[in-house]
Tab-separated table of C-alpha atoms and ligand atoms in Angstrom:
chain	number	residue	atom	x	y	z
A	1	LEU	CA	-34.896	-18.265	11.724
A	2	SER	CA	-31.143	-18.816	11.835
A	3	MET	CA	-29.632	-22.249	11.243
A	4	GLY	CA	-28.996	-22.502	14.977
A	5	ASP	CA	-32.645	-21.960	15.817
A	6	LEU	CA	-33.705	-24.591	13.358
A	7	LYS	CA	-31.232	-27.077	14.739
A	8	SER	CA	-32.290	-26.514	18.329
A	9	LYS	CA	-35.893	-27.315	17.413
A	10	GLU	CA	-36.286	-31.022	17.709
A	11	SER	CA	-39.123	-32.747	15.923
A	12	ARG	CA	-40.490	-35.462	18.185
A	13	GLY	CA	-43.545	-37.573	18.829
A	14	ALA	CA	-46.262	-36.609	21.316
A	15	LEU	CA	-46.919	-38.282	24.663
A	16	ILE	CA	-50.678	-38.719	24.972
A	17	VAL	CA	-52.308	-40.194	28.075
A	18	LEU	CA	-55.794	-41.645	28.509
A	19	GLU	CA	-57.051	-41.983	32.066
A	20	GLY	CA	-60.251	-43.053	33.737
A	21	LEU	CA	-62.030	-45.681	35.793
A	22	ASP	CA	-62.042	-49.332	34.809
A	23	ARG	CA	-64.524	-49.896	31.951
A	24	CYS	CA	-64.586	-46.212	30.944
A	25	GLY	CA	-63.642	-47.104	27.352
A	26	LYS	CA	-59.991	-46.015	27.419
A	27	THR	CA	-58.685	-49.147	25.836
A	28	SER	CA	-61.014	-49.008	22.799
A	29	GLN	CA	-60.370	-45.309	22.347
A	30	SER	CA	-56.608	-45.807	22.558
A	31	SER	CA	-56.675	-48.307	19.680
A	32	ARG	CA	-58.970	-46.073	17.645
A	33	LEU	CA	-56.553	-43.194	18.139
A	34	VAL	CA	-53.663	-45.295	16.922
A	35	SER	CA	-55.530	-46.223	13.722
A	36	SER	CA	-56.552	-42.643	13.163
A	37	LEU	CA	-52.982	-41.338	13.554
A	38	GLU	CA	-51.628	-44.087	11.328
A	39	GLY	CA	-54.229	-43.055	8.766
A	40	HIS	CA	-52.723	-39.576	8.868
A	41	GLY	CA	-49.288	-41.069	8.184
A	42	HIS	CA	-47.878	-40.663	11.690
A	43	SER	CA	-45.599	-43.099	13.455
A	44	VAL	CA	-47.494	-44.152	16.593
A	45	GLU	CA	-47.547	-46.888	19.245
A	46	LEU	CA	-50.078	-47.893	21.876
A	47	TRP	CA	-48.619	-48.589	25.311
A	48	ARG	CA	-50.507	-49.888	28.340
A	49	PHE	CA	-49.642	-49.425	31.983
A	50	PRO	CA	-49.263	-51.650	33.805
A	51	ASP	CA	-47.125	-53.333	31.156
A	52	ARG	CA	-47.716	-56.918	32.260
A	53	THR	CA	-45.014	-58.397	30.012
A	54	THR	CA	-42.023	-57.446	32.191
A	55	GLY	CA	-40.895	-59.202	35.378
A	56	VAL	CA	-42.318	-56.381	37.497
A	57	GLY	CA	-45.462	-56.414	35.339
A	58	GLN	CA	-45.983	-60.110	36.064
A	59	MET	CA	-45.862	-59.423	39.798
A	60	ILE	CA	-48.468	-56.685	39.322
A	61	SER	CA	-50.628	-58.940	37.196
A	62	SER	CA	-50.638	-61.715	39.755
A	63	TYR	CA	-51.472	-59.197	42.492
A	64	LEU	CA	-54.395	-57.855	40.433
A	65	ALA	CA	-55.643	-61.404	39.859
A	66	ASN	CA	-55.641	-61.906	43.655
A	67	GLN	CA	-53.066	-64.661	43.291
A	68	THR	CA	-50.589	-62.870	45.547
A	69	GLN	CA	-50.916	-60.454	48.443
A	70	LEU	CA	-48.696	-57.405	48.765
A	71	ASP	CA	-48.514	-54.500	51.163
A	72	ASP	CA	-50.214	-51.386	49.691
A	73	HIS	CA	-46.957	-49.424	49.637
A	74	THR	CA	-45.093	-52.272	48.003
A	75	ILE	CA	-47.556	-52.637	45.121
A	76	HIS	CA	-47.603	-48.870	44.692
A	77	LEU	CA	-43.835	-48.857	44.172
A	78	LEU	CA	-44.066	-51.781	41.758
A	79	PHE	CA	-46.571	-49.921	39.564
A	80	SER	CA	-44.213	-46.957	39.599
A	81	ALA	CA	-41.184	-49.151	38.873
A	82	ASN	CA	-43.119	-50.558	35.912
A	83	ARG	CA	-43.334	-47.038	34.475
A	84	TRP	CA	-39.671	-46.331	35.282
A	85	GLU	CA	-38.464	-49.458	33.522
A	86	LYS	CA	-40.052	-48.134	30.311
A	87	ARG	CA	-38.811	-44.560	30.687
A	88	SER	CA	-35.675	-44.676	28.564
A	89	LEU	CA	-37.413	-46.523	25.731
A	90	MET	CA	-40.250	-43.995	25.981
A	91	GLU	CA	-37.811	-41.126	25.614
A	92	SER	CA	-35.993	-42.641	22.651
A	93	LYS	CA	-39.279	-43.451	20.865
A	94	LEU	CA	-40.498	-39.884	21.331
A	95	ARG	CA	-37.199	-38.360	20.220
A	96	SER	CA	-37.181	-40.561	17.132
A	97	GLY	CA	-40.549	-39.047	16.175
A	98	THR	CA	-42.962	-41.760	17.331
A	99	THR	CA	-46.114	-40.639	19.120
A	100	LEU	CA	-47.079	-42.770	22.122
A	101	ILE	CA	-50.665	-43.293	23.230
A	102	LEU	CA	-50.629	-44.424	26.860
A	103	ASP	CA	-53.525	-46.381	28.287
A	104	ARG	CA	-52.994	-45.182	31.923
A	105	TYR	CA	-49.954	-43.485	33.456
A	106	SER	CA	-48.895	-41.845	36.736
A	107	TYR	CA	-52.380	-40.483	37.455
A	108	SER	CA	-53.663	-44.045	37.820
A	109	GLY	CA	-50.747	-44.672	40.122
A	110	VAL	CA	-51.782	-41.861	42.433
A	111	ALA	CA	-55.591	-42.189	42.173
A	112	PHE	CA	-55.749	-45.915	42.935
A	113	SER	CA	-53.316	-45.830	45.857
A	114	VAL	CA	-54.720	-42.687	47.484
A	115	ALA	CA	-58.175	-44.305	47.163
A	116	LYS	CA	-56.821	-47.036	49.470
A	117	GLY	CA	-55.857	-44.409	52.034
A	118	LEU	CA	-52.179	-43.828	51.286
A	119	ASP	CA	-50.745	-40.336	51.653
A	120	ILE	CA	-50.945	-38.366	48.409
A	121	GLU	CA	-47.497	-36.775	48.626
A	122	TRP	CA	-45.938	-40.150	49.344
A	123	CYS	CA	-47.770	-41.571	46.338
A	124	LYS	CA	-46.639	-38.806	43.986
A	125	ALA	CA	-42.954	-38.939	44.966
A	126	PRO	CA	-41.821	-41.965	42.906
A	127	GLU	CA	-43.513	-40.528	39.792
A	128	LYS	CA	-41.208	-37.494	39.803
A	129	GLY	CA	-38.803	-37.547	36.862
A	130	LEU	CA	-41.007	-39.598	34.548
A	131	LEU	CA	-41.742	-37.849	31.255
A	132	ALA	CA	-44.569	-35.318	31.300
A	133	PRO	CA	-47.480	-35.955	28.938
A	134	ASP	CA	-48.311	-33.437	26.211
A	135	LEU	CA	-52.019	-34.149	26.537
A	136	VAL	CA	-54.114	-35.927	29.169
A	137	PHE	CA	-57.640	-37.124	28.498
A	138	TYR	CA	-59.930	-38.104	31.319
A	139	LEU	CA	-62.764	-40.308	30.122
A	140	ASP	CA	-65.411	-39.243	32.556
A	141	ILE	CA	-67.983	-41.845	33.576
A	142	GLN	CA	-70.170	-42.417	36.639
A	143	PRO	CA	-68.802	-45.402	38.579
A	144	GLU	CA	-72.291	-46.970	38.496
A	145	LYS	CA	-72.454	-46.669	34.703
A	146	ALA	CA	-68.992	-48.180	34.284
A	147	ALA	CA	-70.000	-51.116	36.490
A	148	GLU	CA	-72.999	-51.803	34.244
A	149	ARG	CA	-70.847	-52.051	31.123
A	150	GLY	CA	-70.541	-55.758	30.462
A	151	GLY	CA	-69.472	-56.342	34.051
A	152	TYR	CA	-66.012	-56.117	35.509
A	153	GLY	CA	-63.388	-58.726	34.742
A	154	GLY	CA	-63.011	-59.822	38.353
A	155	GLU	CA	-59.670	-58.184	39.101
A	156	ARG	CA	-58.845	-56.797	42.510
A	157	TYR	CA	-59.901	-53.166	41.974
A	158	GLU	CA	-62.973	-53.834	39.844
A	159	GLN	CA	-65.549	-53.186	42.559
A	160	LEU	CA	-68.073	-50.388	42.605
A	161	GLU	CA	-67.327	-49.065	46.104
A	162	PHE	CA	-63.612	-48.880	45.390
A	163	GLN	CA	-64.108	-47.317	41.943
A	164	LYS	CA	-66.198	-44.567	43.586
A	165	LYS	CA	-63.199	-43.694	45.745
A	166	VAL	CA	-60.881	-43.751	42.729
A	167	SER	CA	-63.287	-41.446	40.914
A	168	GLN	CA	-63.134	-38.982	43.815
A	169	GLN	CA	-59.335	-39.006	43.669
A	170	TYR	CA	-59.328	-38.316	39.940
A	171	GLN	CA	-61.697	-35.360	40.552
A	172	MET	CA	-59.269	-33.993	43.157
A	173	MET	CA	-56.229	-34.438	40.950
A	174	ARG	CA	-57.493	-33.142	37.661
A	175	ASP	CA	-56.313	-29.704	36.610
A	176	GLN	CA	-57.075	-27.276	33.806
A	177	SER	CA	-54.674	-28.928	31.421
A	178	TRP	CA	-56.759	-32.125	31.345
A	179	GLU	CA	-59.273	-32.668	28.582
A	180	ILE	CA	-62.416	-34.045	30.192
A	181	VAL	CA	-64.403	-36.214	27.809
A	182	ASP	CA	-67.929	-37.458	28.455
A	183	ALA	CA	-67.381	-41.225	28.272
A	184	SER	CA	-71.122	-41.909	28.006
A	185	LEU	CA	-71.212	-40.457	24.467
A	186	PRO	CA	-71.183	-42.802	21.447
A	187	MET	CA	-67.720	-44.176	20.664
A	188	GLU	CA	-67.497	-42.321	17.331
A	189	GLU	CA	-68.288	-39.036	19.051
A	190	ILE	CA	-65.553	-39.542	21.644
A	191	GLU	CA	-63.121	-40.564	18.930
A	192	LYS	CA	-63.786	-37.340	17.034
A	193	GLN	CA	-63.142	-35.211	20.127
A	194	LEU	CA	-59.930	-37.042	20.917
A	195	SER	CA	-58.415	-37.242	17.453
A	196	GLY	CA	-58.751	-33.532	16.700
A	197	LEU	CA	-56.894	-32.567	19.849
A	198	VAL	CA	-54.309	-35.301	19.424
A	199	LEU	CA	-53.493	-34.263	15.856
A	200	HIS	CA	-52.985	-30.707	17.065
A	201	SER	CA	-50.681	-31.873	19.853
A	202	VAL	CA	-48.683	-34.042	17.426
A	203	GLU	CA	-48.221	-30.975	15.196
A	204	LEU	CA	-46.877	-28.940	18.129
A	205	CYS	CA	-44.416	-31.680	19.051
A	206	HIS	CA	-43.257	-32.111	15.465
A	207	ASN	CA	-42.648	-28.362	15.442
A	208	GLY	CA	-40.292	-28.413	18.381
A	209	ARG	CA	-42.350	-28.399	21.576
A	210	PRO	CA	-39.728	-29.413	24.175
A	211	LEU	CA	-39.978	-32.683	26.045
A	212	SER	CA	-40.245	-32.234	29.788
A	213	GLN	CA	-40.317	-34.253	32.993
B	301	DGP	P1	-55.813	-52.154	33.398
B	301	DGP	O1	-54.854	-53.181	32.847
B	301	DGP	O2	-55.785	-50.839	32.705
B	301	DGP	O3	-57.213	-52.705	33.579
B	301	DGP	O4	-55.258	-51.826	34.865
B	301	DGP	C1	-55.291	-52.815	35.835
B	301	DGP	C2	-55.812	-52.299	37.139
B	301	DGP	O5	-54.760	-51.691	37.881
B	301	DGP	C3	-56.917	-51.282	37.026
B	301	DGP	O6	-57.865	-51.560	38.053
B	301	DGP	C4	-56.228	-49.980	37.294
B	301	DGP	C5	-55.124	-50.346	38.224
B	301	DGP	N1	-53.935	-49.542	38.073
B	301	DGP	C6	-53.344	-49.152	36.927
B	301	DGP	N2	-52.222	-48.477	37.171
B	301	DGP	C7	-52.090	-48.433	38.511
B	301	DGP	C8	-51.105	-47.875	39.389
B	301	DGP	O7	-50.119	-47.286	38.967
B	301	DGP	N3	-51.314	-48.064	40.712
B	301	DGP	C9	-52.381	-48.727	41.200
B	301	DGP	N4	-52.488	-48.868	42.525
B	301	DGP	N5	-53.335	-49.255	40.413
B	301	DGP	C10	-53.179	-49.108	39.085
B	302	NA	NA1	-59.133	-53.433	34.530
B	303	NA	NA1	-49.826	-48.620	35.953
């Protein structure tokens, strides 16, 4: 390799996304992944979408708690705006070498809104230009099984009939690049599957895999 080649190869963090129905175990697995990567000496952060700490995030949170009503298109755009408001920080974190584990991303945006009956192309449009993940995990669980897990928290979308529709949308959207994980396995088993693949992806990104949109 010439000096030029070396310079053009940027070492960066990986963008890892966990998706799935409510109560599929994403949140626990995301924190386990963070600990595991930290244990390997990597710089890593756990991010959740929606990020309820921003102004937009507070509007989303109050909508999910059924404290406010919003038109389906309006809330869709707010969820998307919530991802956009974090985009530049996301890019700078990744470029500085930090790996980000995302608990939900654009796929949630599309699956939940299309499940309500919105047009899929319309739903995808505002997601264009957000950073592309390096790895997407889908924690696969039957909606009935998820509903049995300690009950739902009572938020707007946490209802079996609706989650069945969301599940169908995820099945339609998923492509070959997704890693499908059986979310009914023991937590340790899932963690093993995830961390091996994540470590590999982090290696690729450290070795110059380009960041894309
Ligand atoms: P969570 O904090 O992960 O439990 O997410 C809150 C709820 O909002 C959950 O039911 C999933 C749903 N959700 C997450 N992201 C989006 C999105 O971008 N659009 C829509 N419509 N729903 C979303
Ligand atoms: Na939830
Ligand atoms: Na979101």
